[in-house]
């Protein structure tokens, strides 16, 4: 079953509701376009394979996403097409969805209209007679509210009934003018618009979309997100850290000793390596969950779509349309999927430039590194420090975009901002919770596999002596294979204030995934001596104390300047392996290598300049 509809029509919400948010996303065979797939289990036990196609206004393609939709629905052989198409029609703007339905009806198809946002339409004085709509179009229609889980039984009944009937061609393709004339007649027959009145959406937009006030409001909202996230999640994070690294680590250690397995080889891998490293990342789960929840609320309310409008002037200055800011904002969650989201941009140059700029956004993996360092060095202002990094990432995007445009793409095509802003609506706890869980689960699943693999590799490298007369697994960290390699590259970062092997070594694992930086730190410092405090206190304080002392020693007493330089380097240096693979798939190997080189060289220069300047003041 294909699910198609215009952007912001409620299509993806309906998809998540039908499939229970159990989504599998991947490239469609033979294309580079991503689609979401899920299974809708009906009440009578039937399992329908549901494909959520990218949002589109028409089957006349203008982008790779729309080309895929047309190809799968119309161009392919009939036995390769979906068995049925559900066209999502936004009741606040029904003509858009009906245009898609009319185009599809010019071919043999089973079609169902799912009319969404009826509550918003009624609030705007718009009345849609669904029964009359089905009569004038010849296509079955039902009302669905995915956010409130309403109308699903009706949709199921109509879909199953249609699947039991042969495919029919409802309309004859008599040209565009005839289609629009029939579309106009259908809207007039089934839709009644009341007296036009100013809506709450228009009133709010008069304020939040102002040229100068809008960006300030956007920055204020994002600062509030980080402030709330860190303030509320900090106690949960501390409690979880004490539980995992203190109590649970002690229980495992005692259990290994009781079983006679307390060999350094075993305890080093299990307790210091896996439990310490995985546990350190797990302690950030409450913080990430709260941040994802805040962003989900903003997205569900309709506010985040306004970011494209308030940043349009800035994006136009670097040769990109305002809607290019949407994948950049979404990139703050994870860079990998939003590289694919650049397909919404019409110009190939726009897609290349945006794909090169997205890795400068601070993804969730970088966020946990920033949060850890901020809570160690700026405990009273951690939220503001992390927010400053997000502002800096936007500055880097703009400056890098200006440099690339002025050197490589002076003839960048202009593109006016054309965007459909959704109506503001109250977020629902069910939808916000579902989106939050999807993102948190995705991060933990990805991070978990990467961290376990990284910990095992780092543990092996730290167990192998390369320098000095040491036995395997009984080697000082700096004399291990990992320590020697890290020490070899550490002088490169001495001008940036973090030239010790234990600070630069984790940057190597950061090439694989940025969350591996923390797990590597946890493992590196776990094998060093800690204080004589109780085990619970050691678990809570040893890592922070070692990192703080390391920055202090290697920077010559300018730890604050060095940690800012490190954070800036982390923000701007080469993205993770998955992001590089996504870039190569979207923009080719040449531009990916170019971006790799520019980011690494630029990040080193920025870190050095930042440290040399900041150490004068800090």
Coordinates of C-alpha atoms in Angstrom, one line a residue:
X1 CA 0.0 0.0 0.0
X2 CA 1.4 3.4 -1.0
X3 CA 0.9 6.4 1.2
X4 CA 1.2 9.6 -0.7
X5 CA 0.4 13.3 -0.1
X6 CA 1.7 16.8 0.0
X7 CA 4.3 17.9 2.6
X8 CA 2.7 18.7 6.0
X9 CA -0.5 17.0 5.0
X10 CA -0.4 14.6 8.0
X11 CA 0.9 11.7 5.8
X12 CA 3.9 10.7 8.0
X13 CA 1.8 11.0 11.1
X14 CA -0.8 8.7 9.6
X15 CA 2.0 6.3 8.6
X16 CA 3.5 6.2 12.1
X17 CA 0.1 5.6 13.5
X18 CA -0.7 2.7 11.2
X19 CA 2.6 1.0 11.6
X20 CA 3.1 1.7 15.3
X21 CA 6.2 3.7 14.5
X22 CA 8.1 0.5 13.7
X23 CA 9.7 1.9 10.6
X24 CA 12.4 0.6 8.3
X25 CA 14.1 3.3 6.3
X26 CA 16.3 2.7 3.3
X27 CA 17.1 3.4 -0.3
X28 CA 14.5 2.2 -2.8
X29 CA 16.1 -0.5 -5.1
X30 CA 17.8 1.1 -8.1
X31 CA 17.6 4.6 -6.7
X32 CA 19.4 6.8 -4.1
X33 CA 16.1 8.0 -2.7
X34 CA 15.1 6.9 0.8
X35 CA 11.6 5.7 1.7
X36 CA 10.0 4.5 4.9
X37 CA 8.4 1.1 5.1
X38 CA 6.3 -0.4 7.8
X39 CA 3.7 -3.1 8.4
X40 CA 0.1 -2.2 9.2
X41 CA -1.6 -5.1 11.0
X42 CA -5.3 -4.9 10.5
X43 CA -7.9 -6.1 13.1
X44 CA -8.7 -9.2 11.1
X45 CA -5.0 -10.3 11.1
X46 CA -4.0 -9.1 7.6
X47 CA -0.5 -7.5 7.4
X48 CA -0.2 -4.7 4.8
X49 CA 3.3 -3.5 3.7
X50 CA 3.0 0.3 3.8
X51 CA 5.4 2.5 1.8
X52 CA 5.6 6.2 2.9
X53 CA 6.6 8.0 -0.2
X54 CA 8.3 11.5 0.1
X55 CA 5.9 14.4 0.2
X56 CA 4.9 15.7 -3.2
X57 CA 2.4 18.2 -4.6
X58 CA 2.3 16.6 -8.1
X59 CA 3.2 13.6 -10.1
X60 CA 5.0 15.9 -12.6
X61 CA 8.5 15.5 -11.1
X62 CA 10.8 18.4 -10.2
X63 CA 13.1 16.5 -7.8
X64 CA 14.6 13.0 -7.3
X65 CA 11.9 12.4 -4.6
X66 CA 9.1 13.2 -7.0
X67 CA 10.7 11.2 -9.8
X68 CA 10.7 8.1 -7.5
X69 CA 7.0 8.6 -6.6
X70 CA 6.0 8.9 -10.2
X71 CA 8.2 6.0 -11.3
X72 CA 6.8 3.6 -8.7
X73 CA 3.2 4.6 -9.0
X74 CA 2.8 5.1 -12.8
X75 CA 5.9 4.3 -14.9
X76 CA 6.6 0.8 -13.8
X77 CA 4.8 -2.3 -15.1
X78 CA 1.4 -2.8 -13.5
X79 CA 2.4 -5.9 -11.5
X80 CA 5.3 -3.9 -10.0
X81 CA 3.1 -1.0 -8.7
X82 CA 1.5 -0.9 -5.3
X83 CA -1.8 -2.8 -5.0
X84 CA -3.5 0.3 -3.5
X85 CA -2.7 4.0 -2.9
X86 CA -4.0 6.0 0.0
X87 CA -3.9 9.7 -0.9
X88 CA -3.7 11.9 2.2
X89 CA -5.8 15.1 1.7
X90 CA -5.3 18.0 4.1
X91 CA -8.8 19.4 4.9
X92 CA -7.3 22.9 5.4
X93 CA -6.1 22.8 1.7
X94 CA -8.0 19.9 0.0
X95 CA -7.1 20.9 -3.6
X96 CA -3.5 19.9 -3.1
X97 CA -4.3 16.3 -2.2
X98 CA -7.1 16.0 -4.7
X99 CA -4.7 17.0 -7.5
X100 CA -2.5 14.0 -6.7
X101 CA -5.6 11.8 -6.5
X102 CA -6.9 13.0 -9.9
X103 CA -3.5 12.4 -11.5
X104 CA -3.3 8.9 -10.1
X105 CA -7.0 8.2 -11.1
X106 CA -6.0 8.7 -14.8
X107 CA -4.4 5.2 -14.5
X108 CA -5.9 1.9 -13.4
X109 CA -5.6 2.0 -9.6
X110 CA -7.3 1.3 -6.4
X111 CA -7.4 4.6 -4.6
X112 CA -8.6 5.8 -1.1
X113 CA -8.8 9.3 0.1
X114 CA -7.7 9.8 3.7
X115 CA -8.9 13.3 4.8
X116 CA -6.8 14.7 7.7
X117 CA -6.8 17.8 9.9
X118 CA -10.5 18.1 10.0
X119 CA -10.3 19.7 13.4
X120 CA -8.0 22.4 12.2
X121 CA -10.2 23.0 9.1
X122 CA -13.3 23.4 11.3
X123 CA -11.4 25.9 13.5
X124 CA -10.7 27.9 10.3
X125 CA -14.4 27.8 9.3
X126 CA -13.8 25.1 6.6
X127 CA -16.3 22.3 6.3
X128 CA -15.5 19.2 4.2
X129 CA -18.4 16.8 3.3
X130 CA -16.4 13.6 2.9
X131 CA -19.4 11.6 1.6
X132 CA -20.1 14.2 -1.0
X133 CA -16.4 14.3 -1.9
X134 CA -16.4 10.6 -2.5
X135 CA -19.5 11.0 -4.8
X136 CA -18.1 13.8 -7.0
X137 CA -14.6 12.2 -7.3
X138 CA -15.6 8.6 -7.6
X139 CA -13.0 7.7 -5.0
X140 CA -13.8 6.3 -1.5
X141 CA -13.0 8.8 1.2
X142 CA -12.7 8.6 5.0
X143 CA -11.7 11.0 7.8
X144 CA -8.5 10.1 9.7
X145 CA -6.8 11.7 12.7
X146 CA -3.5 10.0 13.2
X147 CA -2.5 12.2 16.1
X148 CA -5.6 11.1 18.1
X149 CA -5.8 7.6 16.6
X150 CA -9.3 8.3 15.2
X151 CA -10.8 6.9 11.9
X152 CA -8.4 4.0 11.6
X153 CA -11.2 1.4 11.7
X154 CA -13.0 3.2 8.9
X155 CA -9.8 3.5 6.9
X156 CA -9.2 -0.2 7.4
X157 CA -12.7 -1.2 6.2
X158 CA -12.5 0.9 3.0
X159 CA -8.9 -0.3 2.2
X160 CA -9.8 -3.9 2.6
X161 CA -12.9 -3.4 0.5
X162 CA -10.9 -1.8 -2.3
X163 CA -8.3 -4.5 -2.2
X164 CA -11.1 -7.0 -3.0
X165 CA -12.0 -5.1 -6.2
X166 CA -10.3 -4.9 -9.5
X167 CA -8.2 -1.8 -10.4
X168 CA -10.2 0.8 -12.4
X169 CA -9.4 4.0 -14.2
X170 CA -11.7 6.6 -12.6
X171 CA -10.7 9.5 -14.9
X172 CA -9.8 9.9 -18.5
X173 CA -6.6 12.0 -19.1
X174 CA -8.1 15.0 -20.9
X175 CA -5.2 17.3 -20.1
X176 CA -4.2 19.7 -17.3
X177 CA -7.0 22.2 -17.9
X178 CA -9.7 19.6 -17.7
X179 CA -8.2 18.2 -14.6
X180 CA -8.0 21.5 -12.8
X181 CA -11.6 22.4 -13.9
X182 CA -12.8 19.1 -12.4
X183 CA -10.7 19.7 -9.3
X184 CA -12.4 23.1 -8.9
X185 CA -15.8 21.6 -9.3
X186 CA -15.1 18.9 -6.7
X187 CA -13.9 21.4 -4.2
X188 CA -16.9 23.7 -4.7
X189 CA -19.3 20.7 -4.3
X190 CA -17.7 19.2 -1.2
X191 CA -16.0 22.0 0.6
X192 CA -17.7 25.0 2.3
X193 CA -15.5 27.8 3.5
X194 CA -17.0 30.1 6.1
X195 CA -16.3 33.8 6.5
X196 CA -12.6 34.5 6.3
X197 CA -11.2 35.4 9.7
X198 CA -7.8 35.8 11.2
X199 CA -6.6 32.6 12.8
X200 CA -4.2 32.1 15.7
X201 CA -1.6 30.8 13.2
X202 CA -1.7 34.2 11.4
X203 CA -1.5 36.1 14.7
X204 CA 1.5 34.1 15.9
X205 CA 3.3 34.3 12.6
X206 CA 2.9 38.1 12.5
X207 CA 5.3 38.1 15.4
X208 CA 7.6 35.0 14.9
X209 CA 8.2 35.7 11.2
X210 CA 9.3 39.3 11.5
X211 CA 12.7 39.8 9.8
X212 CA 14.7 40.8 12.9
X213 CA 12.5 39.6 15.8
X214 CA 12.0 36.1 14.2
X215 CA 15.7 35.0 14.4
X216 CA 16.0 36.3 18.0
X217 CA 12.9 34.3 19.0
X218 CA 14.3 31.2 17.3
X219 CA 17.6 31.5 19.2
X220 CA 15.7 32.2 22.4
X221 CA 13.6 29.1 22.0
X222 CA 16.7 26.9 21.2
X223 CA 18.5 28.3 24.3
X224 CA 15.5 27.5 26.4
X225 CA 15.5 23.9 25.0
X226 CA 19.1 23.4 26.1
X227 CA 18.6 25.1 29.5
X228 CA 15.6 23.0 30.3
X229 CA 17.3 19.8 29.1
X230 CA 20.4 20.2 31.2
X231 CA 18.7 21.6 34.3
X232 CA 16.1 18.8 34.5
X233 CA 18.3 15.9 33.2
X234 CA 21.4 16.6 35.3
X235 CA 20.1 14.9 38.5
X236 CA 18.9 11.9 36.5
X237 CA 22.3 11.7 34.8
X238 CA 24.2 11.8 38.1
X239 CA 22.0 9.1 39.6
X240 CA 22.3 6.8 36.5
X241 CA 26.1 7.3 36.5
X242 CA 26.4 6.3 40.1
X243 CA 24.1 3.3 39.5
X244 CA 25.9 1.9 36.4
X245 CA 29.5 2.8 37.0
X246 CA 29.4 2.6 40.8
X247 CA 27.0 0.0 42.0
X248 CA 26.7 -2.2 38.9
X249 CA 30.4 -2.1 38.1
X250 CA 31.2 -3.1 41.7
X251 CA 28.7 -6.0 41.6
X252 CA 30.2 -7.3 38.4
X253 CA 33.7 -7.0 39.9
X254 CA 32.7 -8.9 43.0
X255 CA 31.0 -11.5 40.9
X256 CA 34.1 -12.1 38.8
X257 CA 36.2 -12.3 42.0
X258 CA 33.9 -14.8 43.5
X259 CA 34.0 -16.9 40.4
X260 CA 37.7 -16.8 40.2
X261 CA 37.7 -14.8 37.0
X262 CA 39.2 -11.6 38.3
X263 CA 42.1 -11.7 35.9
X264 CA 43.2 -8.3 34.6
X265 CA 42.4 -9.5 31.1
X266 CA 38.7 -10.1 32.0
X267 CA 38.1 -7.2 34.4
X268 CA 39.9 -4.8 32.0
X269 CA 37.5 -5.7 29.2
X270 CA 34.3 -6.2 31.1
X271 CA 34.4 -3.7 34.0
X272 CA 36.8 -0.9 32.8
X273 CA 36.0 -1.4 29.1
X274 CA 32.4 -2.4 28.3
X275 CA 30.6 -1.4 31.5
X276 CA 32.6 1.8 32.0
X277 CA 32.3 2.9 28.4
X278 CA 28.8 1.8 27.5
X279 CA 27.6 3.0 31.0
X280 CA 29.1 6.5 30.4
X281 CA 27.1 6.9 27.2
X282 CA 24.0 5.5 28.8
X283 CA 24.1 8.2 31.5
X284 CA 23.3 10.7 28.7
X285 CA 20.1 8.9 27.8
X286 CA 17.9 11.0 30.0
X287 CA 19.4 14.2 28.6
X288 CA 19.0 13.1 25.0
X289 CA 15.5 11.9 25.6
X290 CA 14.5 15.3 27.1
X291 CA 16.1 17.2 24.2
X292 CA 14.4 14.9 21.6
X293 CA 11.1 15.5 23.4
X294 CA 11.5 19.3 23.4
X295 CA 12.3 19.2 19.7
X296 CA 9.5 16.8 18.9
X297 CA 7.1 19.2 20.7
X298 CA 8.4 22.1 18.6
X299 CA 8.0 20.1 15.4
X300 CA 4.6 18.8 16.2
X301 CA 3.4 22.3 17.1
X302 CA 4.4 23.6 13.6
X303 CA 7.0 26.0 14.9
X304 CA 10.2 24.3 13.5
X305 CA 9.0 24.8 9.9
X306 CA 9.2 28.5 10.5
X307 CA 13.0 28.2 10.9
X308 CA 13.3 28.1 7.1
X309 CA 11.5 31.5 6.8
X310 CA 13.3 33.4 9.6
X311 CA 16.7 32.2 8.2
X312 CA 15.9 32.7 4.5
X313 CA 17.8 36.0 4.4
X314 CA 20.9 34.5 5.9
X315 CA 20.8 31.4 3.7
X316 CA 20.3 33.5 0.6
X317 CA 23.5 35.3 1.4
X318 CA 25.4 32.1 0.9
X319 CA 23.5 31.2 -2.2
X320 CA 21.0 28.7 -0.7
X321 CA 17.2 29.0 -0.4
X322 CA 15.7 29.2 3.1
X323 CA 14.4 25.7 2.9
X324 CA 18.0 24.4 2.9
X325 CA 18.0 25.3 6.6
X326 CA 15.4 22.6 7.4
X327 CA 17.8 19.7 6.8
X328 CA 20.5 21.7 8.6
X329 CA 18.3 22.0 11.6
X330 CA 17.3 18.4 11.5
X331 CA 21.0 17.6 11.2
X332 CA 21.3 18.6 14.9
X333 CA 19.9 15.2 15.6
X334 CA 21.9 13.1 13.2
X335 CA 23.8 14.2 10.0
X336 CA 23.3 10.9 8.2
X337 CA 19.6 10.9 7.2
X338 CA 19.4 14.6 6.5
X339 CA 22.1 14.3 3.8
X340 CA 19.4 12.5 1.9
X341 CA 16.9 15.3 2.8
X342 CA 18.9 17.7 0.5
X343 CA 17.0 16.1 -2.4
X344 CA 14.2 18.6 -1.7
X345 CA 16.4 21.2 -3.2
X346 CA 15.9 21.8 -6.9
X347 CA 19.5 22.7 -8.0
X348 CA 22.3 20.2 -7.9
X349 CA 24.7 22.9 -6.7
X350 CA 22.3 23.7 -3.8
X351 CA 22.3 20.0 -2.9
X352 CA 26.1 19.7 -3.0
X353 CA 26.7 22.9 -1.0
X354 CA 24.1 21.9 1.6
X355 CA 25.6 18.4 1.9
X356 CA 29.0 19.9 2.5
X357 CA 27.7 22.2 5.2
X358 CA 25.5 19.8 7.1
X359 CA 28.5 18.1 8.9
X360 CA 29.1 21.4 10.7
X361 CA 25.9 20.9 12.7
X362 CA 26.3 19.5 16.1
X363 CA 24.7 16.0 16.0
X364 CA 23.6 14.0 19.1
X365 CA 26.9 12.2 19.3
X366 CA 28.9 15.4 19.4
X367 CA 26.3 16.8 21.9
X368 CA 27.2 14.2 24.6
X369 CA 30.9 15.2 24.3
X370 CA 30.0 18.9 24.6
X371 CA 27.8 18.1 27.6
X372 CA 30.4 16.1 29.4
X373 CA 33.1 18.8 29.0
X374 CA 30.6 21.6 29.8
X375 CA 29.5 19.9 33.0
X376 CA 33.2 19.4 34.0
X377 CA 34.5 22.8 33.2
X378 CA 31.4 25.1 33.3
X379 CA 29.0 23.3 35.8
X380 CA 27.0 26.4 36.5
X381 CA 26.6 27.5 32.9
X382 CA 26.6 24.1 31.0
X383 CA 23.4 24.9 29.2
X384 CA 24.6 28.2 27.9
X385 CA 28.0 26.7 26.9
X386 CA 26.3 24.0 24.8
X387 CA 24.0 26.6 23.3
X388 CA 27.0 28.6 22.4
X389 CA 28.3 25.6 20.4
X390 CA 25.1 25.4 18.5
X391 CA 25.3 29.1 17.7
X392 CA 28.9 28.7 16.6
X393 CA 27.9 25.8 14.3
X394 CA 25.5 28.1 12.5
X395 CA 28.2 30.8 12.2
X396 CA 30.5 28.1 10.8
X397 CA 27.9 27.1 8.3
X398 CA 27.3 30.7 7.1
X399 CA 31.0 31.6 6.9
X400 CA 32.0 28.3 5.2
X401 CA 29.1 28.8 2.8
X402 CA 30.2 32.3 1.9
X403 CA 33.8 31.1 1.3
X404 CA 32.7 28.3 -0.9
X405 CA 30.3 30.5 -2.8
X406 CA 32.8 33.2 -3.4
X407 CA 35.5 30.8 -4.6
X408 CA 33.8 27.8 -6.3
X409 CA 30.2 28.8 -7.0
X410 CA 30.1 32.4 -7.9
X411 CA 27.2 31.7 -10.4
X412 CA 25.0 30.0 -7.8
X413 CA 21.4 29.9 -9.1
X414 CA 18.9 31.8 -7.0
X415 CA 15.8 30.1 -5.7
X416 CA 12.9 31.9 -4.1
X417 CA 11.6 30.4 -0.9
X418 CA 8.3 28.6 -1.5
X419 CA 7.2 26.7 1.5
X420 CA 3.9 25.4 2.9
X421 CA 3.8 26.4 6.6
X422 CA 1.6 24.1 8.7
X423 CA -1.1 25.4 11.0
X424 CA 0.0 25.6 14.6
X425 CA -1.5 22.9 16.7
X426 CA -1.2 21.6 20.3
X427 CA 1.3 18.7 20.4
X428 CA 0.0 15.4 21.7
X429 CA 1.8 13.4 24.3
X430 CA 1.4 10.2 22.3
X431 CA 3.0 11.6 19.1
X432 CA 5.8 13.5 20.9
X433 CA 6.6 10.4 23.0
X434 CA 6.6 8.2 19.9
X435 CA 9.0 10.5 18.0
X436 CA 11.2 10.8 21.1
X437 CA 11.4 7.1 21.5
X438 CA 12.2 6.5 17.9
X439 CA 15.1 8.9 17.9
X440 CA 16.5 7.8 21.3
X441 CA 16.2 4.1 20.4
X442 CA 17.9 4.8 17.0
X443 CA 20.8 6.6 18.7
X444 CA 21.3 4.0 21.4
X445 CA 21.1 1.1 19.0
X446 CA 23.7 2.7 16.7
X447 CA 25.9 4.0 19.5
X448 CA 25.7 0.7 21.3
X449 CA 27.1 -1.3 18.5
X450 CA 29.8 1.2 17.7
X451 CA 30.9 1.6 21.3
X452 CA 31.2 -2.1 22.0
X453 CA 33.3 -2.6 18.8
X454 CA 35.4 0.5 19.6
X455 CA 36.0 -0.6 23.2
X456 CA 37.1 -4.1 22.2
X457 CA 39.5 -2.6 19.6
X458 CA 40.9 0.0 22.0
X459 CA 41.2 -2.5 24.8
X460 CA 43.2 -4.8 22.5
X461 CA 45.5 -2.0 21.4
X462 CA 46.0 -0.9 25.0
X463 CA 46.8 -4.4 26.1
X464 CA 49.6 -4.8 23.5
X465 CA 53.0 -3.5 24.7
X466 CA 55.0 -1.6 22.0
X467 CA 57.5 0.2 24.2
X468 CA 59.3 -1.0 27.2
X469 CA 59.6 -4.4 28.8
X470 CA 56.0 -5.2 29.6
X471 CA 53.7 -8.3 29.5
X472 CA 50.6 -8.3 27.4
X473 CA 47.6 -6.8 29.4
X474 CA 50.1 -5.5 32.0
X475 CA 51.3 -2.4 30.2
X476 CA 51.1 1.3 31.1
X477 CA 48.7 3.0 28.7
X478 CA 51.3 5.3 27.2
X479 CA 53.5 2.3 26.3
X480 CA 50.7 0.4 24.6
X481 CA 50.0 0.3 20.9
X482 CA 47.1 2.8 21.3
X483 CA 49.2 5.1 23.5
X484 CA 52.2 5.1 21.2
X485 CA 50.1 5.9 18.1
X486 CA 48.2 8.6 20.0
X487 CA 51.5 10.1 21.3
X488 CA 52.8 10.2 17.8
X489 CA 50.1 12.4 16.5
X490 CA 49.6 14.5 19.7
X491 CA 52.3 17.1 18.9
X492 CA 50.1 18.2 16.0
X493 CA 47.6 19.4 18.5
X494 CA 50.0 21.0 21.0
X495 CA 49.5 24.5 19.5
X496 CA 45.7 24.0 20.2
X497 CA 46.4 23.3 23.9
X498 CA 45.4 19.6 24.0
X499 CA 48.6 17.8 22.8
X500 CA 48.6 14.8 25.2
X501 CA 48.1 11.3 24.0
X502 CA 45.1 10.7 26.2
X503 CA 43.2 13.7 24.8
X504 CA 44.1 13.2 21.1
X505 CA 43.8 9.4 21.0
X506 CA 40.0 9.5 21.3
X507 CA 39.9 11.8 18.3
X508 CA 41.1 8.8 16.3
X509 CA 38.1 6.7 17.3
X510 CA 36.0 9.8 16.7
X511 CA 36.6 9.3 13.0
X512 CA 34.4 6.2 13.3
X513 CA 31.7 7.8 15.5
X514 CA 31.8 10.8 17.7
X515 CA 30.2 9.0 20.6
X516 CA 33.3 6.8 20.7
X517 CA 35.3 9.7 22.0
X518 CA 33.6 9.4 25.4
X519 CA 33.8 5.6 25.5
X520 CA 37.5 5.8 24.7
X521 CA 38.1 8.4 27.4
X522 CA 36.3 6.2 29.9
X523 CA 38.5 3.2 29.0
X524 CA 41.8 5.2 28.9
X525 CA 41.3 6.8 32.3
X526 CA 39.8 3.6 33.8
X527 CA 43.2 1.9 33.7
X528 CA 45.0 4.7 35.4
X529 CA 45.2 5.2 39.2
X530 CA 42.2 6.8 40.9
X531 CA 41.7 8.3 44.3
X532 CA 41.3 6.5 47.5
X533 CA 37.7 7.4 47.8
X534 CA 34.9 5.0 48.0
X535 CA 34.1 3.1 44.8
X536 CA 30.9 5.1 44.2
X537 CA 32.8 8.3 44.5
X538 CA 35.6 7.1 42.2
X539 CA 33.1 6.2 39.5
X540 CA 31.5 9.6 39.7
X541 CA 34.7 11.8 40.0
X542 CA 37.7 10.0 38.6
X543 CA 37.0 10.5 34.9
X544 CA 36.1 14.2 35.4
X545 CA 39.2 14.8 37.6
X546 CA 41.5 13.1 35.1
X547 CA 40.2 15.0 32.1
X548 CA 40.4 18.3 33.9
X549 CA 43.9 17.7 35.1
X550 CA 44.9 16.5 31.6
X551 CA 43.7 19.7 30.0
X552 CA 45.4 21.7 32.7
X553 CA 48.8 20.0 32.3
X554 CA 48.9 19.9 28.5
X555 CA 47.8 23.5 28.1
X556 CA 50.3 25.0 30.4
X557 CA 47.7 26.1 32.9
X558 CA 45.1 27.4 30.4
X559 CA 42.6 24.5 30.7
X560 CA 39.5 26.6 29.9
X561 CA 41.1 27.9 26.7
X562 CA 42.2 24.4 25.7
X563 CA 38.8 22.9 26.4
X564 CA 37.1 25.5 24.2
X565 CA 39.7 24.8 21.5
X566 CA 38.9 21.1 21.8
X567 CA 35.2 21.6 21.6
X568 CA 35.6 23.8 18.5
X569 CA 37.7 21.1 16.9
X570 CA 35.1 18.5 17.8
X571 CA 32.4 20.7 16.3
X572 CA 34.1 21.2 13.0
X573 CA 36.4 18.3 12.2
X574 CA 35.8 15.4 9.9
X575 CA 32.3 13.8 10.4
X576 CA 31.7 10.2 11.3
X577 CA 32.2 7.3 8.8
X578 CA 28.4 7.0 8.3
X579 CA 28.1 10.6 7.3
X580 CA 31.0 10.4 4.9
X581 CA 29.3 7.3 3.3
X582 CA 26.0 9.3 3.0
X583 CA 27.9 12.2 1.4
X584 CA 29.6 9.9 -1.1
X585 CA 26.2 8.4 -2.0
X586 CA 24.6 11.8 -2.6
X587 CA 27.3 14.0 -4.0
X588 CA 30.0 11.7 -5.2
X589 CA 33.5 10.8 -4.1
X590 CA 35.2 13.9 -5.4
X591 CA 33.1 16.4 -3.4
X592 CA 33.2 14.1 -0.3
X593 CA 37.0 14.0 -0.3
X594 CA 37.0 17.8 -0.8
X595 CA 34.7 18.2 2.2
X596 CA 36.8 15.8 4.3
X597 CA 40.0 17.8 3.6
X598 CA 38.4 21.2 4.2
X599 CA 36.8 20.2 7.5
X600 CA 40.0 18.6 8.9
X601 CA 42.3 21.4 7.9
X602 CA 39.8 24.1 8.9
X603 CA 39.1 22.6 12.3
X604 CA 42.8 22.4 13.2
X605 CA 43.3 26.1 12.2
X606 CA 40.2 27.2 14.2
X607 CA 41.3 25.2 17.3
X608 CA 44.8 26.7 17.2
X609 CA 43.5 30.2 16.7
X610 CA 40.9 29.8 19.4
X611 CA 43.4 28.6 22.0
X612 CA 46.1 31.2 21.2
X613 CA 43.5 34.0 21.6
X614 CA 41.6 32.6 24.5
X615 CA 44.6 31.8 26.6
X616 CA 45.3 35.5 26.8
X617 CA 41.9 36.0 28.5
X618 CA 41.2 32.7 30.3

